[in-house]
mmCIF file of C-alpha atoms in Angstrom:
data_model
loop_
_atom_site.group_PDB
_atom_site.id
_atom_site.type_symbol
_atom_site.label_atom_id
_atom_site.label_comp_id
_atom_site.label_asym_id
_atom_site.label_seq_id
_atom_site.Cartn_x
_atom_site.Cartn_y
_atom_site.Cartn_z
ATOM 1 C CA UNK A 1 0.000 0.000 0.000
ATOM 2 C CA UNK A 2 1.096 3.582 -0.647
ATOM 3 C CA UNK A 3 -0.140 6.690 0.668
ATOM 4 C CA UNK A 4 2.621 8.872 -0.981
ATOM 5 C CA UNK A 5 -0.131 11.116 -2.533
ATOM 6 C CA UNK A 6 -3.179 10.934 -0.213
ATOM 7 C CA UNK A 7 -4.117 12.826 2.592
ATOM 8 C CA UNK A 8 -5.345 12.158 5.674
ATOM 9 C CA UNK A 9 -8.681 13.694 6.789
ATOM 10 C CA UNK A 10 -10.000 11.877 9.834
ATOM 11 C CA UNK A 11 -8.944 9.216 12.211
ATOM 12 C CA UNK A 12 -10.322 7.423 15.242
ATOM 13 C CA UNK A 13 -9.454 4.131 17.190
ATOM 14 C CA UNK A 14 -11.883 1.084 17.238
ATOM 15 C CA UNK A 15 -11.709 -2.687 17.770
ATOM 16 C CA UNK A 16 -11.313 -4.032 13.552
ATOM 17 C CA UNK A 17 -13.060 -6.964 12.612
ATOM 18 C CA UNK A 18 -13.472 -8.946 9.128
ATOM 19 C CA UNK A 19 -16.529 -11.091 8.200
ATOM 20 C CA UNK A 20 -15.496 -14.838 8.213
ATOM 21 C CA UNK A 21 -15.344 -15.904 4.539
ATOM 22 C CA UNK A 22 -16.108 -18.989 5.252
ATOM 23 C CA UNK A 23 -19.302 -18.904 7.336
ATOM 24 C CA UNK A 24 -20.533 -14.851 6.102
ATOM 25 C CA UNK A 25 -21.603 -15.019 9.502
ATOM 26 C CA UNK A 26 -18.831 -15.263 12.493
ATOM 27 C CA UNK A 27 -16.619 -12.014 13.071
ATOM 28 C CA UNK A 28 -13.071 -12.501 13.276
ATOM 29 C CA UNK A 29 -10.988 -9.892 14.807
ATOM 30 C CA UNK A 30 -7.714 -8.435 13.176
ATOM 31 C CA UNK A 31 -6.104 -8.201 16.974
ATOM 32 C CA UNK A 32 -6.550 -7.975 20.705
ATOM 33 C CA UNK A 33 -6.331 -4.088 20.982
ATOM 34 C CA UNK A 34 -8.133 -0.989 19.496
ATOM 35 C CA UNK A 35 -6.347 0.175 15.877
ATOM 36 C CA UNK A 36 -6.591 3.633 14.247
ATOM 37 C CA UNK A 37 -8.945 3.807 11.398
ATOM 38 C CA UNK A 38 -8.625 6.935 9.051
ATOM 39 C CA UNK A 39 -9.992 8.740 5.901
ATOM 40 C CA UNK A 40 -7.225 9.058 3.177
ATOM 41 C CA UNK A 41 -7.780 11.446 0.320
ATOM 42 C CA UNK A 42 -6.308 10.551 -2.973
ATOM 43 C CA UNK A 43 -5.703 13.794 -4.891
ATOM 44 C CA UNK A 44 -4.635 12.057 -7.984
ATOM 45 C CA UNK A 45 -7.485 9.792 -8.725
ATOM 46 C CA UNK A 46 -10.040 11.966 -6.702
ATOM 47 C CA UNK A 47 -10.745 9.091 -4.532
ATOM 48 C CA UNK A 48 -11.218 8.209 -1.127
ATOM 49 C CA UNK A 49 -9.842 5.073 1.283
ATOM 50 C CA UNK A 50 -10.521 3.983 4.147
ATOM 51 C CA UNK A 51 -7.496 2.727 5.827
ATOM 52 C CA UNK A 52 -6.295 0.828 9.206
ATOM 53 C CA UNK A 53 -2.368 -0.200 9.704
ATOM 54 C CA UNK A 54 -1.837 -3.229 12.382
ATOM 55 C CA UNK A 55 1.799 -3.560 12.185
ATOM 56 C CA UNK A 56 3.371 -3.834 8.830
ATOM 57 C CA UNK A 57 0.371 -4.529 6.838
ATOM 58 C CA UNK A 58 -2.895 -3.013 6.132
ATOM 59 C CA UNK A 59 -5.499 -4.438 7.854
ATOM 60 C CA UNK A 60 -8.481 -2.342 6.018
ATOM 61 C CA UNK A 61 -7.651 -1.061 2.676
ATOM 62 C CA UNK A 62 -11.141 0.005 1.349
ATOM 63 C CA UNK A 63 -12.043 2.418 -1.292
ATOM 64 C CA UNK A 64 -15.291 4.775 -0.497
ATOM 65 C CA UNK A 65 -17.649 4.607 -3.090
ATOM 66 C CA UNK A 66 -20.895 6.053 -3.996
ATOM 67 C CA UNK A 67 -22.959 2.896 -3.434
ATOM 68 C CA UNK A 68 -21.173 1.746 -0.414
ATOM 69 C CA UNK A 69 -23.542 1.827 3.232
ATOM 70 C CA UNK A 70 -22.550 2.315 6.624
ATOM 71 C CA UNK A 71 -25.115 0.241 8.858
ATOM 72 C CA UNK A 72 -25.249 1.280 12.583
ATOM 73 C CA UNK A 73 -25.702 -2.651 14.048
ATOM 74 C CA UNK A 74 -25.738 -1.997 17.491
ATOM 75 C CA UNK A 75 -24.837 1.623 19.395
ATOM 76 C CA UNK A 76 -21.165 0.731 19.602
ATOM 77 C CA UNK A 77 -21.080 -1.361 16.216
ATOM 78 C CA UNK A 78 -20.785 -0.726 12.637
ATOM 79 C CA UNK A 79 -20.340 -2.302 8.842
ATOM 80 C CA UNK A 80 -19.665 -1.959 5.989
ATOM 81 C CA UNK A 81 -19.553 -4.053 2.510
ATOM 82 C CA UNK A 82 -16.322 -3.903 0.190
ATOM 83 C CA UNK A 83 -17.682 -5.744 -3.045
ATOM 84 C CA UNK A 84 -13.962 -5.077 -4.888
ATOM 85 C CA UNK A 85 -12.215 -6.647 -1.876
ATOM 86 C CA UNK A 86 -15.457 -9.261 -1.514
ATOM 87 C CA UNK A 87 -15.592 -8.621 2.392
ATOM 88 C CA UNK A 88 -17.280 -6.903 5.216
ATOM 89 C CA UNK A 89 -15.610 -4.814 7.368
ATOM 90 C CA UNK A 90 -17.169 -4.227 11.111
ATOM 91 C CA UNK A 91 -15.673 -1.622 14.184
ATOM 92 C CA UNK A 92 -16.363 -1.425 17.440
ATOM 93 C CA UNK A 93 -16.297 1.561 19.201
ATOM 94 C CA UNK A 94 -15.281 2.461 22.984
ATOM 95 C CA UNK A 95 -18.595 4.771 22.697
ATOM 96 C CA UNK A 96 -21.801 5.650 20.574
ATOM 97 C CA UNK A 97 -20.314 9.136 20.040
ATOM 98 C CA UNK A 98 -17.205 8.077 18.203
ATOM 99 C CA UNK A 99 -19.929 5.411 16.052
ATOM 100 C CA UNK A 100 -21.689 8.227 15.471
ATOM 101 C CA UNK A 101 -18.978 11.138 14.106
ATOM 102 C CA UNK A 102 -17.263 7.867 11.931
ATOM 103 C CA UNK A 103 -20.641 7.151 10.374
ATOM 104 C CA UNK A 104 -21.388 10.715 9.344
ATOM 105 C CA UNK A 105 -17.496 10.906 8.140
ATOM 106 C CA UNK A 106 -18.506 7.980 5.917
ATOM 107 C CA UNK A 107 -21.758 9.408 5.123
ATOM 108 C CA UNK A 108 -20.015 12.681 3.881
ATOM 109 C CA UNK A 109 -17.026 10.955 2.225
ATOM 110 C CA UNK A 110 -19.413 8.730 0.465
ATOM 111 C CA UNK A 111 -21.065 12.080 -0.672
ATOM 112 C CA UNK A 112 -17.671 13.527 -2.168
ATOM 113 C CA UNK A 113 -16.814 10.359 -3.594
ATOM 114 C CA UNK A 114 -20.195 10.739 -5.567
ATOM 115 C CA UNK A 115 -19.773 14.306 -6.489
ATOM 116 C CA UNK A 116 -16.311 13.764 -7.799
ATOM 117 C CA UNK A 117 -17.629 10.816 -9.989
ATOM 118 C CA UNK A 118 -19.956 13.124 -11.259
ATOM 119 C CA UNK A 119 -17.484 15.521 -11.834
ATOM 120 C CA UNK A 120 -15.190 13.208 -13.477
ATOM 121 C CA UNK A 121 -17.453 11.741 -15.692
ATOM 122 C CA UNK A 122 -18.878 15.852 -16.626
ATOM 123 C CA UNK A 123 -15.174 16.209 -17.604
ATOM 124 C CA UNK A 124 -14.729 18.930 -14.996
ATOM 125 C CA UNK A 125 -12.326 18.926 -12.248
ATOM 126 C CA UNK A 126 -12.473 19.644 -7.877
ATOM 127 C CA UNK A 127 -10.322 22.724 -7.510
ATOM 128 C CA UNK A 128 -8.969 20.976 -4.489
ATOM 129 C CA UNK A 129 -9.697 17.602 -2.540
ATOM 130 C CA UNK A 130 -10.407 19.933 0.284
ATOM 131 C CA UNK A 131 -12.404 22.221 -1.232
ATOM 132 C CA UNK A 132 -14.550 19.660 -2.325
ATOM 133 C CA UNK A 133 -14.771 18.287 1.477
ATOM 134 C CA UNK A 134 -15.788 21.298 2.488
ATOM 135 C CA UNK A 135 -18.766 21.651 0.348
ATOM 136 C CA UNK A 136 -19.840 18.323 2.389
ATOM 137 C CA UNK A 137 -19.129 19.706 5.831
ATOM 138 C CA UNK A 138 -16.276 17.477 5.677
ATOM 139 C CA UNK A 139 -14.245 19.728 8.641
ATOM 140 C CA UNK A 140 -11.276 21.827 7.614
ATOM 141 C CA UNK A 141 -7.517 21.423 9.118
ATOM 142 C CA UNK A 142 -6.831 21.429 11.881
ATOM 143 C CA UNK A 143 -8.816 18.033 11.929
ATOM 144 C CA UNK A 144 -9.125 16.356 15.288
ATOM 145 C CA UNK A 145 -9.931 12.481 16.103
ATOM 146 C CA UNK A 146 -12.795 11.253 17.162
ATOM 147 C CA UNK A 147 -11.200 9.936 20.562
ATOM 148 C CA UNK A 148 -11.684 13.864 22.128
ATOM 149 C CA UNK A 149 -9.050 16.373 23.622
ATOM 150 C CA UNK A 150 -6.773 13.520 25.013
ATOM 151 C CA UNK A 151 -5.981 11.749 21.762
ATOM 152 C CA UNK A 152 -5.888 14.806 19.585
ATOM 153 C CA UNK A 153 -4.282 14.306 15.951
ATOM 154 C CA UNK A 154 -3.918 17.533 13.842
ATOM 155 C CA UNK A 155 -3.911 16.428 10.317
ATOM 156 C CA UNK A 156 -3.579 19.419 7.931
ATOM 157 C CA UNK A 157 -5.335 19.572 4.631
ATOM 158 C CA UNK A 158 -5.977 22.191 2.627
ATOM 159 C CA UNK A 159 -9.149 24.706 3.049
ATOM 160 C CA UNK A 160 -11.758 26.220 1.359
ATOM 161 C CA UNK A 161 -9.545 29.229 0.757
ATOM 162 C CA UNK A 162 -7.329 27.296 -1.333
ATOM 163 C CA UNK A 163 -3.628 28.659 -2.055
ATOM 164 C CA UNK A 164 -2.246 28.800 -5.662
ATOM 165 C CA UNK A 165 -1.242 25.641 -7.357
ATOM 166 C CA UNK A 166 2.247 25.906 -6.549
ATOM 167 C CA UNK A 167 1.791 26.136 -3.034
ATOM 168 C CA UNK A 168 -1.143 23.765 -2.535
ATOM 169 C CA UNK A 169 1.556 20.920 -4.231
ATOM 170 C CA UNK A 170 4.026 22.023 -2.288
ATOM 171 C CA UNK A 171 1.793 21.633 0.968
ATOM 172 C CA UNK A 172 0.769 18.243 -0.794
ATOM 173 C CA UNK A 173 3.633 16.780 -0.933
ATOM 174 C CA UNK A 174 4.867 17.490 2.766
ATOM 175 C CA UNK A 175 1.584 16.274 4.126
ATOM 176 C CA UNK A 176 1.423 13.356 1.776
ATOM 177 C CA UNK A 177 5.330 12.074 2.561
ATOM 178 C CA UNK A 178 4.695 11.790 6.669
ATOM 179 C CA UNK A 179 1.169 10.266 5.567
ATOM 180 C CA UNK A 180 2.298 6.527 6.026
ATOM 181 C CA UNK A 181 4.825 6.740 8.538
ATOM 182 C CA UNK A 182 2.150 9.279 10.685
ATOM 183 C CA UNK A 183 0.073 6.167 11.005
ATOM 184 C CA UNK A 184 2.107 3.999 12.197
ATOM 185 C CA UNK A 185 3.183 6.262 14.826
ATOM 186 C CA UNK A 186 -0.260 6.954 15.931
ATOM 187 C CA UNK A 187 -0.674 3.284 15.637
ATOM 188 C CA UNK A 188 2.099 2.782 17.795
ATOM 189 C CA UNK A 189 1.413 5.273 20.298
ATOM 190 C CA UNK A 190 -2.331 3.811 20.946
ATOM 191 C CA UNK A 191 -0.822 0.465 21.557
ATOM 192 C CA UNK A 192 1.794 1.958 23.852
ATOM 193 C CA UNK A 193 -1.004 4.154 25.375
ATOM 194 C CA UNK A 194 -3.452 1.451 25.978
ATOM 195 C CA UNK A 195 -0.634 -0.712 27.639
ATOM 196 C CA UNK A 196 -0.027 2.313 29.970
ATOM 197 C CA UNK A 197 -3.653 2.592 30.929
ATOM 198 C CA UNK A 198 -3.954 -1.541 31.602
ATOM 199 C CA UNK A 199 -0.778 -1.077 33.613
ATOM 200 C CA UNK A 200 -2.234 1.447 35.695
ATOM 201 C CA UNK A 201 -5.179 -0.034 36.008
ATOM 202 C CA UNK A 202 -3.611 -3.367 37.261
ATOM 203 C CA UNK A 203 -1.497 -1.123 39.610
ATOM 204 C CA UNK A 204 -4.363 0.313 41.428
ATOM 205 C CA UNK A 205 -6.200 -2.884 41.832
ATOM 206 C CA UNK A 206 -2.970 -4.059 43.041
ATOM 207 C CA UNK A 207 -2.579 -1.607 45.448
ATOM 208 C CA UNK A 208 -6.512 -1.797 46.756
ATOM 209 C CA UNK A 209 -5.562 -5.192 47.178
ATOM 210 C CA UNK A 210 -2.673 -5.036 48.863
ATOM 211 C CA UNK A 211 -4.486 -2.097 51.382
ATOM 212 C CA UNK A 212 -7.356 -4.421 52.118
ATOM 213 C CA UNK A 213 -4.525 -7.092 52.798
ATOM 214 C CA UNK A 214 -3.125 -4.733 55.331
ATOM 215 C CA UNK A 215 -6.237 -4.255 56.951
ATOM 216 C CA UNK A 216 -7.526 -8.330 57.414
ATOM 217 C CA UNK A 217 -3.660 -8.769 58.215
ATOM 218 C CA UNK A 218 -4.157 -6.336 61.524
ATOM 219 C CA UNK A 219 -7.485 -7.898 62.060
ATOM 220 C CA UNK A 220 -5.707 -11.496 62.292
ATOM 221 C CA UNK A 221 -2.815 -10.062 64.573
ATOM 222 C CA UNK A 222 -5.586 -8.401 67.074
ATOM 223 C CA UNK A 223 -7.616 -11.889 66.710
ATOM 224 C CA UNK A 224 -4.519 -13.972 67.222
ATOM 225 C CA UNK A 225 -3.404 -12.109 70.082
ATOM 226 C CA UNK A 226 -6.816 -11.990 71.655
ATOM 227 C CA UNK A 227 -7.078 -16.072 71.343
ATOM 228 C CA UNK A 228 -3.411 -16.087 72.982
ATOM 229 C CA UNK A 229 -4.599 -14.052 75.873
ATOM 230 C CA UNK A 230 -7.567 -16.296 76.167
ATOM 231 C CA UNK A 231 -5.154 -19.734 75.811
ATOM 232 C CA UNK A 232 -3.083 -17.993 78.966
ATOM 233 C CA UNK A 233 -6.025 -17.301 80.610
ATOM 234 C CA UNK A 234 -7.343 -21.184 80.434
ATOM 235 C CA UNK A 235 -3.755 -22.544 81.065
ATOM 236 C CA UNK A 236 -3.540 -20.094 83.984
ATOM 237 C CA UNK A 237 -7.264 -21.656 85.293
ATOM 238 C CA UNK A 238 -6.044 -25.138 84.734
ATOM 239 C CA UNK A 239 -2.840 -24.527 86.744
ATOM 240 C CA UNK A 240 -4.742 -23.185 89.546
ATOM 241 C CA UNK A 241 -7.792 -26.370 89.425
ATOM 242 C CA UNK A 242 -4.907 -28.821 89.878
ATOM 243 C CA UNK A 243 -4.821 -28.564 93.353
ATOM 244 C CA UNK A 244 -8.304 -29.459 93.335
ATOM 245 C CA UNK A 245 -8.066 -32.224 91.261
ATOM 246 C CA UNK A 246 -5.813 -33.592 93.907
ATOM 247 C CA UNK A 247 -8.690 -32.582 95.985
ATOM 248 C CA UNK A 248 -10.647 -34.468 94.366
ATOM 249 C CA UNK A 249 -8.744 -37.568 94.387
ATOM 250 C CA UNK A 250 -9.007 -37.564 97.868
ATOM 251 C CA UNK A 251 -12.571 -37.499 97.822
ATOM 252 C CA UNK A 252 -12.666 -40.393 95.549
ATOM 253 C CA UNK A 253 -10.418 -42.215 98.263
ATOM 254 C CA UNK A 254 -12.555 -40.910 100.750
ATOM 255 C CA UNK A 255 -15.695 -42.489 99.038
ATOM 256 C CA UNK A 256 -13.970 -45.664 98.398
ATOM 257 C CA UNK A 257 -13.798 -45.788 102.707
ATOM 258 C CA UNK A 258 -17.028 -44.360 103.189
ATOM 259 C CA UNK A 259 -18.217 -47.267 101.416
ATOM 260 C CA UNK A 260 -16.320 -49.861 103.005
ATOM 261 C CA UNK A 261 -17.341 -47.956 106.189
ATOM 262 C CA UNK A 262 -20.814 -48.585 104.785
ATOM 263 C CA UNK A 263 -20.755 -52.084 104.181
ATOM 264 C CA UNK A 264 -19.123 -52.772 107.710
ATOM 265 C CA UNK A 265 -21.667 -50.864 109.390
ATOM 266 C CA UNK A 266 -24.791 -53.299 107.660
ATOM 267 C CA UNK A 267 -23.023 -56.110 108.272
ATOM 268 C CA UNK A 268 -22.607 -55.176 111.763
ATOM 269 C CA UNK A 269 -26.655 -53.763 112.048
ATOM 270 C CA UNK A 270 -27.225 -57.269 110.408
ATOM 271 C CA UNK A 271 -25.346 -59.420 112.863
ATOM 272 C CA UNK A 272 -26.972 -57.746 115.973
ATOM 273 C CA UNK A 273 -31.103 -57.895 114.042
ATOM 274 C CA UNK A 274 -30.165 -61.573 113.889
ATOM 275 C CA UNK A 275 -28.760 -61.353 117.512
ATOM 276 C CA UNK A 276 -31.750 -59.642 118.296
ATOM 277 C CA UNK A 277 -34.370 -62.062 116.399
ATOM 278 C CA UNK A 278 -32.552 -65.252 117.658
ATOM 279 C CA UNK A 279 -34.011 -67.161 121.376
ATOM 280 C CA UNK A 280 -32.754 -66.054 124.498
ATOM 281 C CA UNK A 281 -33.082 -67.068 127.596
ATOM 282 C CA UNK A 282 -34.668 -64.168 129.859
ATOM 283 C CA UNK A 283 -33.911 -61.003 127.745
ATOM 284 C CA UNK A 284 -32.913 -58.863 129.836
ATOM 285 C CA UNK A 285 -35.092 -55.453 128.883
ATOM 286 C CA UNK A 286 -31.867 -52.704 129.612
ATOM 287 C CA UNK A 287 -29.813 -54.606 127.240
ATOM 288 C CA UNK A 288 -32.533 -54.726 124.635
ATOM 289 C CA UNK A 289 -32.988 -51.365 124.773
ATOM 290 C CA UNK A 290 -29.326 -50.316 124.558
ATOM 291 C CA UNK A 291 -29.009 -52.940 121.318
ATOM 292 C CA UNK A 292 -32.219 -51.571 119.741
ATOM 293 C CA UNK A 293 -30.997 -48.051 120.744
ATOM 294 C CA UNK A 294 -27.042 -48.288 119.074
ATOM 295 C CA UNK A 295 -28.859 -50.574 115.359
ATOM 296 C CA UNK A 296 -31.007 -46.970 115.461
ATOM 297 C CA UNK A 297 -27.620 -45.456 116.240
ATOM 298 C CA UNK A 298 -25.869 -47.393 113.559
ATOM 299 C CA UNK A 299 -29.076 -46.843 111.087
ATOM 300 C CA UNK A 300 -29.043 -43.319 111.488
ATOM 301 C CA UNK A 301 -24.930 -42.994 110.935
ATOM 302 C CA UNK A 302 -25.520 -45.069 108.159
ATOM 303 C CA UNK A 303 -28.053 -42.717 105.894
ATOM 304 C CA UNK A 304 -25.721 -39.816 106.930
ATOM 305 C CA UNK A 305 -22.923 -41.830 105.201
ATOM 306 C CA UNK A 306 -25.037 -42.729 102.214
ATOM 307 C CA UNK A 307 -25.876 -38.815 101.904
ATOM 308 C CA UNK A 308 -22.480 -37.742 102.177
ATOM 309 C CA UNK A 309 -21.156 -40.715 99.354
ATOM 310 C CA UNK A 310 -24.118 -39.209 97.129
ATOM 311 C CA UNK A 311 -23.169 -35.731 97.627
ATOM 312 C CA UNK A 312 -19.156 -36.588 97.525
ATOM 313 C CA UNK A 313 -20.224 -38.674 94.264
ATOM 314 C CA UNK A 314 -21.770 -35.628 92.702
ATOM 315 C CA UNK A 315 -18.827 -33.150 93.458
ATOM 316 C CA UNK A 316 -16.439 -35.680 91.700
ATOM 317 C CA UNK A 317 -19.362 -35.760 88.858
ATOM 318 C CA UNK A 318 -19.021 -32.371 88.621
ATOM 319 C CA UNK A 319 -15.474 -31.610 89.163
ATOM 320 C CA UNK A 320 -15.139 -34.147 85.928
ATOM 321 C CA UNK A 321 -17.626 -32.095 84.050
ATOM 322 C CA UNK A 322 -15.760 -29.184 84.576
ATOM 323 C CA UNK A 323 -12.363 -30.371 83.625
ATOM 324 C CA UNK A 324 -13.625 -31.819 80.733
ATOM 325 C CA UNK A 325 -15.209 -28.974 79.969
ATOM 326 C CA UNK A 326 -12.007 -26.777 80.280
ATOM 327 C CA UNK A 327 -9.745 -29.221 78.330
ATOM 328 C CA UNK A 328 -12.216 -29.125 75.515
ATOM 329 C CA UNK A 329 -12.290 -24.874 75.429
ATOM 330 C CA UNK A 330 -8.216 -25.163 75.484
ATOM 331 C CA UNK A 331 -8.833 -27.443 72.892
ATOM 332 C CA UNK A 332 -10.533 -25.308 70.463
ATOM 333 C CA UNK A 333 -9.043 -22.289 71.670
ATOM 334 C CA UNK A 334 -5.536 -23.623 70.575
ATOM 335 C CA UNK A 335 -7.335 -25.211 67.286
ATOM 336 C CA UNK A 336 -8.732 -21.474 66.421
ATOM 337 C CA UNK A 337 -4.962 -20.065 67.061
ATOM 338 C CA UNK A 338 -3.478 -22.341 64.876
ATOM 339 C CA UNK A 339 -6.094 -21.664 62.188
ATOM 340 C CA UNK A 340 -5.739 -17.974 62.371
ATOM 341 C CA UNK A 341 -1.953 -17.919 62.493
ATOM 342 C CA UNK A 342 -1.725 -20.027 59.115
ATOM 343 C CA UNK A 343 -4.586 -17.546 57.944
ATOM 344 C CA UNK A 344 -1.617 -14.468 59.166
ATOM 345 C CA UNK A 345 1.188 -16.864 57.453
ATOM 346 C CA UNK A 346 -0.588 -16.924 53.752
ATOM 347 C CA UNK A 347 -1.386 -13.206 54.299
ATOM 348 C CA UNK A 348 2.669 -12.194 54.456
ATOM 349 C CA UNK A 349 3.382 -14.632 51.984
ATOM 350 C CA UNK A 350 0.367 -12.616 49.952
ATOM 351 C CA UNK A 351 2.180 -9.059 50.850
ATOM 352 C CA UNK A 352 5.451 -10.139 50.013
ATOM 353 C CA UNK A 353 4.692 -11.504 46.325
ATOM 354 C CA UNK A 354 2.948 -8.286 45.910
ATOM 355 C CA UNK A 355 5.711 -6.485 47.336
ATOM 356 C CA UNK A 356 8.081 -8.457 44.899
ATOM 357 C CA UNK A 357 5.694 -7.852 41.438
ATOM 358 C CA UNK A 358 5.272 -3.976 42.315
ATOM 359 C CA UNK A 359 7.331 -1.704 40.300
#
């Protein structure tokens, strides 16, 4: 392709796509990032191109004509057919404004096209590609892209107040000679510009990231060092219940008597009912009632002793209870640390990869 002798007249970025030749229905795209797509003015043959460079090749090298239509598919999407290079060319826009200014370009381009066939085939001649833009609202140099203020690309061509010839081909030529090597640059700059703006964009979330990082991380240190308080304080309770364990082990000893003390008392409350029961020779009544007097004696002592075993036997119930009880909080106490200190562990292992990857 050569642009030696054209002119550029408007440019804008968009996503480029080709119609699949194969189906006529799938969309393949010409590359991963937005290109610029401009308006080229051929002075020579009074004709006008559209043209996108990816690279070192053309990716859309398609020549306005008068029956060629622009179709608005969605409000970020446009078409259009190329019968001479038998394909269909689609854009996608970052916005319905820019869809909107590059369909009215092609709408007005389309327009010149037509009036310079007419012209051609009348035998008469545009005084100036320009001049014949401008009769179209086709806008005058300085000509700005359709990306707004930040992506502004002066492109001069000549206006309505045309110079004389001499001039206008001198101005022609020094326009036309940058033409090529103009787009690539811009190409190259939009590629280098949408890098920068992914870059930055990766660098804030990697920052926001790295903040709310910093903040759980605290949150684990204050949680971690409240369930270490809490393991010191249950240690610190079991330390001081071990003297009553040994308590307790006492009372268990102390039950283990109370029960032997038990079972010699019935035997012995047995042995004097039988001695009671059994024939004797003139009972004598004092004795009786001494005996019958020391088995209610011995009866009596002998539910006190059953109450105290029950109530020693619920003591050691719950003194058991309790323990358990305890040794199962440590438990999950010291489970909970060890969850939450991993949970701190991956968190500075987190920080310090980011740490590493930021610039």
């Amino acid at each position: 392709m050569s642009t030696a002798r054209e002119q550029p007249i408007f440019s804008t970025r968009a996503h480029v796509f080709q119609i699949d030749p194969a189906t006529k229905r799938n969309w393949i795209p010409a590359g991963k990032h937005a290109l610029t797509v401009s308006y080229f003015y051929d002075a020579t043959r009074n004709v006008y191109r559209i043209i996108s460079i990816g690279g070192a090749k053309a990716i859309i090298n398609s020549t306005v004509t008068p029956n060629m239509t622009f179709t608005k598919t969605s409000q970020k999407f446009g078409q259009w057919a190329d019968s001479r290079a038998n394909t269909v060319y689609g854009l996608g826009f970052a916005s319905e404004q820019h869809l909107t200014q590059f369909a009215e370009k092609f709408q007005e381009v389309k327009e010149a096209a037509r009036l310079a066939r007419e012209k051609s085939q009348d035998g008469g001649e545009l005084t100036s590609p320009a001049l014949g833009l401008a009769s179209h609202q086709v806008p005058p140099s300085p000509l700005v892209s359709a990306n707004g203020p930040g992506e502004e690309k002066l492109f001069r061509s000549q206006s309505a107040d045309a110079p004389g010839p001499t001039e206008r081909e001198r101005l022609k030529k020094m326009l036309s000679e940058g033409s090529v090597g103009e787009v690539q640059w811009e190409a190259e700059f939009f590629a280098l510009q949408d890098s920068n703006n992914k870059l930055a964009g990766a660098l804030r979330e990697a920052n926001a990231a790295a903040t709310q990082w910093r903040q759980q991380l605290e949150a684990q240190r204050a949680e971690a060092e409240r369930l270490r308080q809490r393991v010191a304080e249950l240690e610190a309770q079991a330390a001081a219940e071990a003297p009553q364990v040994s308590e307790k082990e006492a009372l268990g000893q102390s039950l283990e008597q109370l029960e032997a003390l038990v079972q010699t008392k019935d035997q012995e409350i047995q042995t004097l009912r039988t001695q009671t029961g059994g024939p004797r020779e003139a009972p004598d009544t004092t004795e009786r009632e001494e005996t019958q007097q020391k088995v209610q004696d011995l009866e009596t002592r002998n539910s006190e002793l059953e109450h105290q075993l029950r109530v020693t036997e619920r003591s050691l119930e719950e003194a058991r209870a309790e323990r358990e009880q305890t040794r199962a909080e440590v438990g999950r106490a010291a489970q909970l640390l060890d969850v939450r200190l991993f949970e701190l562990s991956e968190l500075r292992d987190g920080l310090a990869r980011l740490a590493e990857a930021a610039p």
